[in-house]
Coordinates of C-alpha atoms and ligand atoms in Angstrom, one line a residue:
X1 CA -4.9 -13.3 -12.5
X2 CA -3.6 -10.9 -15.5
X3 CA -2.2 -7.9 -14.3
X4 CA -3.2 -4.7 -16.3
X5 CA -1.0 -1.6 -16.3
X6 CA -3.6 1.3 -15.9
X7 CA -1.9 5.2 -16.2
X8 CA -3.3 6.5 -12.6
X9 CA -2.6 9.9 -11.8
X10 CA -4.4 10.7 -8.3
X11 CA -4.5 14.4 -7.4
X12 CA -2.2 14.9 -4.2
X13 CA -3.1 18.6 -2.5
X14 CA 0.5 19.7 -1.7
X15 CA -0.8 21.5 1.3
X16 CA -1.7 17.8 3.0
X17 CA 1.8 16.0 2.6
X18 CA 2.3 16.4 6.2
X19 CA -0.6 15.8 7.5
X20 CA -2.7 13.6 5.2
X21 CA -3.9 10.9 7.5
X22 CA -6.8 10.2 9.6
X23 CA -4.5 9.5 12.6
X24 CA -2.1 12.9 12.5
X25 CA 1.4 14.1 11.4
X26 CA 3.0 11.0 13.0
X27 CA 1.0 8.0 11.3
X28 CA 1.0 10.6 8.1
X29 CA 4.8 10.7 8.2
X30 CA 5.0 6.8 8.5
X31 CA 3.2 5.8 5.6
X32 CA 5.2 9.0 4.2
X33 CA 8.1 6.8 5.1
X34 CA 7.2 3.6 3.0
X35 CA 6.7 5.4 0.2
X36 CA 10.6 6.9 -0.2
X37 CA 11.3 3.1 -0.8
X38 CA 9.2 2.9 -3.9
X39 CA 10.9 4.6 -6.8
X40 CA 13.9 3.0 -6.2
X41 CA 12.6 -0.2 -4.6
X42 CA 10.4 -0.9 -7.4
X43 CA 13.0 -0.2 -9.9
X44 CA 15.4 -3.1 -8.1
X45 CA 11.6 -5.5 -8.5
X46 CA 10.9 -4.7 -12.2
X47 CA 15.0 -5.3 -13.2
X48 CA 15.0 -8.7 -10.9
X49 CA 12.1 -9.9 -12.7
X50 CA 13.5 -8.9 -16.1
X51 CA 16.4 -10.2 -16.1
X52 CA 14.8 -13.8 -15.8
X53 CA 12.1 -13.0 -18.3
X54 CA 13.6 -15.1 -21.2
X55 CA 14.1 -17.7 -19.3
X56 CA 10.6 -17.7 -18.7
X57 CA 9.1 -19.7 -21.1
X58 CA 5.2 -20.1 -20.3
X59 CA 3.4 -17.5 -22.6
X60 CA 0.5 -16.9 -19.6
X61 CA 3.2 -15.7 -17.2
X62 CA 5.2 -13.8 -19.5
X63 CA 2.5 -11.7 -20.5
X64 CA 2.1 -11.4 -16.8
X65 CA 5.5 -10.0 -16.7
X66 CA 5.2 -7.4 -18.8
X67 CA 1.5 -6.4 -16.9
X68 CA 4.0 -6.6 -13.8
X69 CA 6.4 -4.4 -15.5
X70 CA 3.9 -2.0 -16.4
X71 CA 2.1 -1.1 -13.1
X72 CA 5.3 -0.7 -11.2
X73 CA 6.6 1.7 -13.3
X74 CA 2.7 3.5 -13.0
X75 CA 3.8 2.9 -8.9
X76 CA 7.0 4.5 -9.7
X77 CA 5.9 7.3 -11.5
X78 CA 3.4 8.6 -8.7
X79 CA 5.8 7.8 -5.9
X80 CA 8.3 10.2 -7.0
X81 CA 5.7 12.5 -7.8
X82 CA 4.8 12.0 -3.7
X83 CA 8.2 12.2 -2.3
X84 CA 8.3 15.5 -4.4
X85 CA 5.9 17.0 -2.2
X86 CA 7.8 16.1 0.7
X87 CA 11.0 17.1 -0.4
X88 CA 9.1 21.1 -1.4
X89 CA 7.4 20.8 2.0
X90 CA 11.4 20.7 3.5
X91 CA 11.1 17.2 4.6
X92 CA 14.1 14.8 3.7
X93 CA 12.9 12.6 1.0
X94 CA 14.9 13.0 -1.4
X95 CA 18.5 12.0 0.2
X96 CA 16.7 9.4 1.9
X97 CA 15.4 8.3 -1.7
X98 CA 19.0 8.5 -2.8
X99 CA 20.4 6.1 0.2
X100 CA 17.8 3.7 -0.8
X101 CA 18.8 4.0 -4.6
X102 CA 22.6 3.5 -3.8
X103 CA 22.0 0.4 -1.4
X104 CA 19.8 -1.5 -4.0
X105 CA 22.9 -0.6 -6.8
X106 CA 25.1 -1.7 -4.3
X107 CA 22.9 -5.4 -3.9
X108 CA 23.0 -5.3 -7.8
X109 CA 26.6 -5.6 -7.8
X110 CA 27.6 -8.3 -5.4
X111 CA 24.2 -10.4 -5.4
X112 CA 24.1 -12.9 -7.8
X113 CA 20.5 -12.7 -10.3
X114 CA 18.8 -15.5 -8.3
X115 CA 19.5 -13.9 -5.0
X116 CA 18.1 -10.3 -5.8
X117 CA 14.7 -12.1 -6.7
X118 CA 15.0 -13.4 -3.4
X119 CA 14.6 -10.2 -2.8
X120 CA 11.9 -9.3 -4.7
X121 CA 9.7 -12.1 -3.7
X122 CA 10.3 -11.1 0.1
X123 CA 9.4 -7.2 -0.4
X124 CA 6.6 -8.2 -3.0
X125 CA 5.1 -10.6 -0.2
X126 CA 5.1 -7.4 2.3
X127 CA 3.8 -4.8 0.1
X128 CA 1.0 -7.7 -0.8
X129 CA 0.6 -8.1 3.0
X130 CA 0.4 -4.3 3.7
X131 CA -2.0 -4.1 0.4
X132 CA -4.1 -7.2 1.6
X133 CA -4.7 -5.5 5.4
X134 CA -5.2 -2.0 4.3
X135 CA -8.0 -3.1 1.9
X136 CA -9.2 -5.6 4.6
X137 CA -10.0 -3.0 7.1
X138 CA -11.2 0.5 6.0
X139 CA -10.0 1.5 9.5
X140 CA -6.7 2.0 8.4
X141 CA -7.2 5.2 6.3
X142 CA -10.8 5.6 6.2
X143 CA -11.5 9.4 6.7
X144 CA -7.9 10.7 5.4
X145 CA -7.5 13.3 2.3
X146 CA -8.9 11.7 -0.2
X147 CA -6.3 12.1 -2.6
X148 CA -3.7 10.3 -0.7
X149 CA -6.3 7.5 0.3
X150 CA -6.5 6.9 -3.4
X151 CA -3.3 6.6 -4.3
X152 CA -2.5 4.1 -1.4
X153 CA -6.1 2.0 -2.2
X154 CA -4.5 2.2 -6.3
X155 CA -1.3 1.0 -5.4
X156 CA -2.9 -1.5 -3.0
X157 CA -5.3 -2.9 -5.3
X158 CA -2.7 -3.8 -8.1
X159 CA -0.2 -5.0 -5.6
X160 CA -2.9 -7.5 -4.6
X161 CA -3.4 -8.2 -8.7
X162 CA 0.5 -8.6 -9.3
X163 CA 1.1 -10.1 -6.0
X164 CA 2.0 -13.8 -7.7
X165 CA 4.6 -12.9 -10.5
X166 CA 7.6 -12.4 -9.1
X167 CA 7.2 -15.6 -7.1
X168 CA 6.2 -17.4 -10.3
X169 CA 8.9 -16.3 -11.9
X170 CA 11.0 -17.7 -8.8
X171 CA 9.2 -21.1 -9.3
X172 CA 9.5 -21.1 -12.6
X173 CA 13.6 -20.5 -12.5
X174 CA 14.4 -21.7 -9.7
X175 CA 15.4 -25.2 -9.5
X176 CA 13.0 -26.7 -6.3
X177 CA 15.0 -28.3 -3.4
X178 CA 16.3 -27.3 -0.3
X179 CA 18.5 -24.5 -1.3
X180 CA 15.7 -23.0 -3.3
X181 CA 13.4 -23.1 0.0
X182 CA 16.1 -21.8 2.4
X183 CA 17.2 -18.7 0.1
X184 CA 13.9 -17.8 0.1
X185 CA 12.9 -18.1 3.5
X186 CA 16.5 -16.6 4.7
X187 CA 16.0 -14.2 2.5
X188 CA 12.9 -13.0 4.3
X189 CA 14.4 -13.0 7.8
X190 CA 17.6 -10.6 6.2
X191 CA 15.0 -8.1 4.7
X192 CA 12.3 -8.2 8.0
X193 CA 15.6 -6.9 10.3
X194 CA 16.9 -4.3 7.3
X195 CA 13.9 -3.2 5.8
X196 CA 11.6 -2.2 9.1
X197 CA 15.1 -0.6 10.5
X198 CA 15.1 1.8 7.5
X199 CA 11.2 2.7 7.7
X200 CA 12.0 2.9 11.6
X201 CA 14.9 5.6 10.7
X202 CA 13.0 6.9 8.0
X203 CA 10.0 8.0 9.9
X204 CA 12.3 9.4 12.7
X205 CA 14.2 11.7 10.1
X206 CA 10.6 12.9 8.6
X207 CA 9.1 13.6 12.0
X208 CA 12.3 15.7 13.5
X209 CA 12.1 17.8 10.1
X210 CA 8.6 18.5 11.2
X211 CA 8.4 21.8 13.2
X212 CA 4.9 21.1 14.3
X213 CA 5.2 17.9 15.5
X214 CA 9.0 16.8 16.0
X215 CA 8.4 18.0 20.0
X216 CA 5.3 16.0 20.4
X217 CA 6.6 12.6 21.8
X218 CA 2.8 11.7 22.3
X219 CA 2.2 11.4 18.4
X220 CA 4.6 8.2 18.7
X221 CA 1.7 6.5 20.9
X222 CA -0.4 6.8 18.1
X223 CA 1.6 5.2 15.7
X224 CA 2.5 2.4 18.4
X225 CA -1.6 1.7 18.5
X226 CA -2.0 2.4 14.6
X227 CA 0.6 -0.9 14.1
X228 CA -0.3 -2.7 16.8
X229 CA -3.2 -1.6 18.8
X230 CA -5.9 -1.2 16.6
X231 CA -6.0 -1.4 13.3
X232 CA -2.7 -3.3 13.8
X233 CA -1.4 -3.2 10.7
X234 CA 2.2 -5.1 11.7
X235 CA -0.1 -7.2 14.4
X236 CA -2.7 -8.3 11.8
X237 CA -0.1 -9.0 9.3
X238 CA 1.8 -11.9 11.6
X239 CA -0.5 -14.8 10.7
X240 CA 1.0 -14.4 6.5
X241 CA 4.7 -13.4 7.5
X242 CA 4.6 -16.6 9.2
X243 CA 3.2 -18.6 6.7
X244 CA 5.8 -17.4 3.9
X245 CA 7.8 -20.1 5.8
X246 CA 5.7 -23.1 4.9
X247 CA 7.4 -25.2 2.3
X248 CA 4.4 -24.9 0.0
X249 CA 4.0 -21.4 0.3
X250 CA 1.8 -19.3 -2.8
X251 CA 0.6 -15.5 -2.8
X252 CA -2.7 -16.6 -3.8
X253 CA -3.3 -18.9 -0.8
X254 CA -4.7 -15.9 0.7
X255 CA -7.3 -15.3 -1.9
X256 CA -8.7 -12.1 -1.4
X257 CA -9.1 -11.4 -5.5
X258 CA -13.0 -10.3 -4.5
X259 CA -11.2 -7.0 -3.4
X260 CA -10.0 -6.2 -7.2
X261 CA -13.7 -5.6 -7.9
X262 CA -13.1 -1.7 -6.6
X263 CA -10.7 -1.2 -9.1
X264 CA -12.5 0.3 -11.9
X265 CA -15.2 1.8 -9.3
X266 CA -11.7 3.7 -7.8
X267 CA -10.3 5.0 -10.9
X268 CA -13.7 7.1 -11.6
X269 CA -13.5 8.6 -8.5
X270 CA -9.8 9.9 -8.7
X271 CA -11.3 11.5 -12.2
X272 CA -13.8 12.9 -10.0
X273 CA -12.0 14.1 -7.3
X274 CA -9.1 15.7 -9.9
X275 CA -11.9 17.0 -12.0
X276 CA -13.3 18.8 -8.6
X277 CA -10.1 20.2 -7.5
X278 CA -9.9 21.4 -11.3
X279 CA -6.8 19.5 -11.8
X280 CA -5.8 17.3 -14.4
X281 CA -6.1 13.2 -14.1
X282 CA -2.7 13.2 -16.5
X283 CA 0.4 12.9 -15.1
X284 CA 2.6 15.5 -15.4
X285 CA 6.0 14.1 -17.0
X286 CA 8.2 12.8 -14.1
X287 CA 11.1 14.1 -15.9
X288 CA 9.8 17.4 -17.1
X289 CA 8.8 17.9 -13.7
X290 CA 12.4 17.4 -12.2
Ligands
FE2_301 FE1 4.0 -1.2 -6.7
FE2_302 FE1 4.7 -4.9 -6.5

């Protein structure tokens, strides 16, 4: 599996940022939530991985580095774009964005290299767990703006294709033994309790920011039944957290590569939908755009 880094640009109608999904405002500002972690998050994934990269001596998986490379800094690019919207629709993204940037710098510092890939390897098995379930089960998003779907089904679809390197890498590098097996595995208990903590505080901050739905405890049942009612995302995804802990563990022992297939189908209809909004498919320059 050779990952390819494709320049996506999926037209996101600002007026929808808050109320994008299917399910209403409160499953729309969850998924809102994951998505403050990517800019930063994915930064701390493509540096970890870089910094082995010359240690890396197969020529296969070091051209699947630099596919790696390339798509998360695609991911990156349209995240920030996202969290924009949030931040001009008076939501909180952006210092929330900046405690996630500081924390990773701060792992950076007292982590040593082999530790922060640790890292990586957890966080890139749950974003290829998310990505496997929401293109498992079109009940997830099915019938949300379909701007936003598309950029979720994008970054899903090459999450899925890249969802092996980092953990190559970590094969590769790292020697195999017992340390190698309980640094990753710890590793993956550590993130489960921090990360879901921040998306838990995360979502709180975005729905109390919301005026239209900060008062409506209710919306909370709905995000309950949306992670573990049906479609279940968290529910679903137990049976592959679980088996991250088995010795022999790979990404690809859940094959679900048949799913890449919609990839090229997808990117024609984000030209479509941008060319029917009479937008353009380019991204506008992250920086310019600051
Ligand atoms: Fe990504
Ligand atoms: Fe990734």
């Amino acid at each position: 599996m050779m990952p390819v880094r494709r320049d996506v640009h999926p037209h996101l109608p600002a007026s929808r940022i808050a109320d994008w999904h299917v399910r209403g405002r409160h499953v729309t500002h969850f998924v809102n939530a994951l998505s403050i972690f990517f800019p930063a998050g994915e930064r701390f994934f493509m540096d970890s991985v870089r910094a082995y990269r010359d240690a890396v001596t197969d020529p296969e998986l070091k051209r699947a580095i630099a596919g790696f490379i390339g798509q998360e800094a695609m991911h990156t690019r349209e995240h920030i774009l996202y969290n924009r919207l949030m931040t001009d629709a008076g939501l909180p993204a952006e210092p929330l964005d900046r405690f996630v940037g500081k924390l990773l710098n701060v792992l950076r510092k007292i982590l040593p290299k082999s530790w922060q890939l640790a890292h990586t390897i957890a966080l890139e098995h749950y974003t290829a767990m998310l990505a496997g379930g929401l293109l498992a089960d079109p009940d997830q998003m099915g019938g949300s703006e379909p701007g936003y779907h598309q950029v979720w089904i994008w970054h899903a679809l090459e999450e899925t294709e890249h969802k092996a390197v980092a953990y190559d890498v970590w094969n590769a590098v790292m020697k195999p033994g017992l340390y190698r097996y309980l640094l990753r595995t710890f590793t993956m208990l550590t993130t489960t309790v921090t990360f879901w903590a921040m998306v838990f505080v995360f979502h709180i901050r975005l729905v109390m920011a919301d005026r239209e739905c900060r008062n409506k405890l209710g919306g909370f049942g709905g995000v309950v039944r949306f992670l573990w009612g049906k479609p279940g995302v968290l529910r679903k995804m137990m049976p592959e957290w679980f088996d991250y802990f088995r010795p022999g563990f790979h990404p690809w022992d859940h094959d679900n590569r048949a799913q890449l297939a919609r990839i090229e189908p997808l990117i024609a209809q984000i030209e479509a939908t941008s060319a029917r909004a009479g937008v353009s498919s380019r991204a506008p320059s992250v920086r310019a755009a600051a």
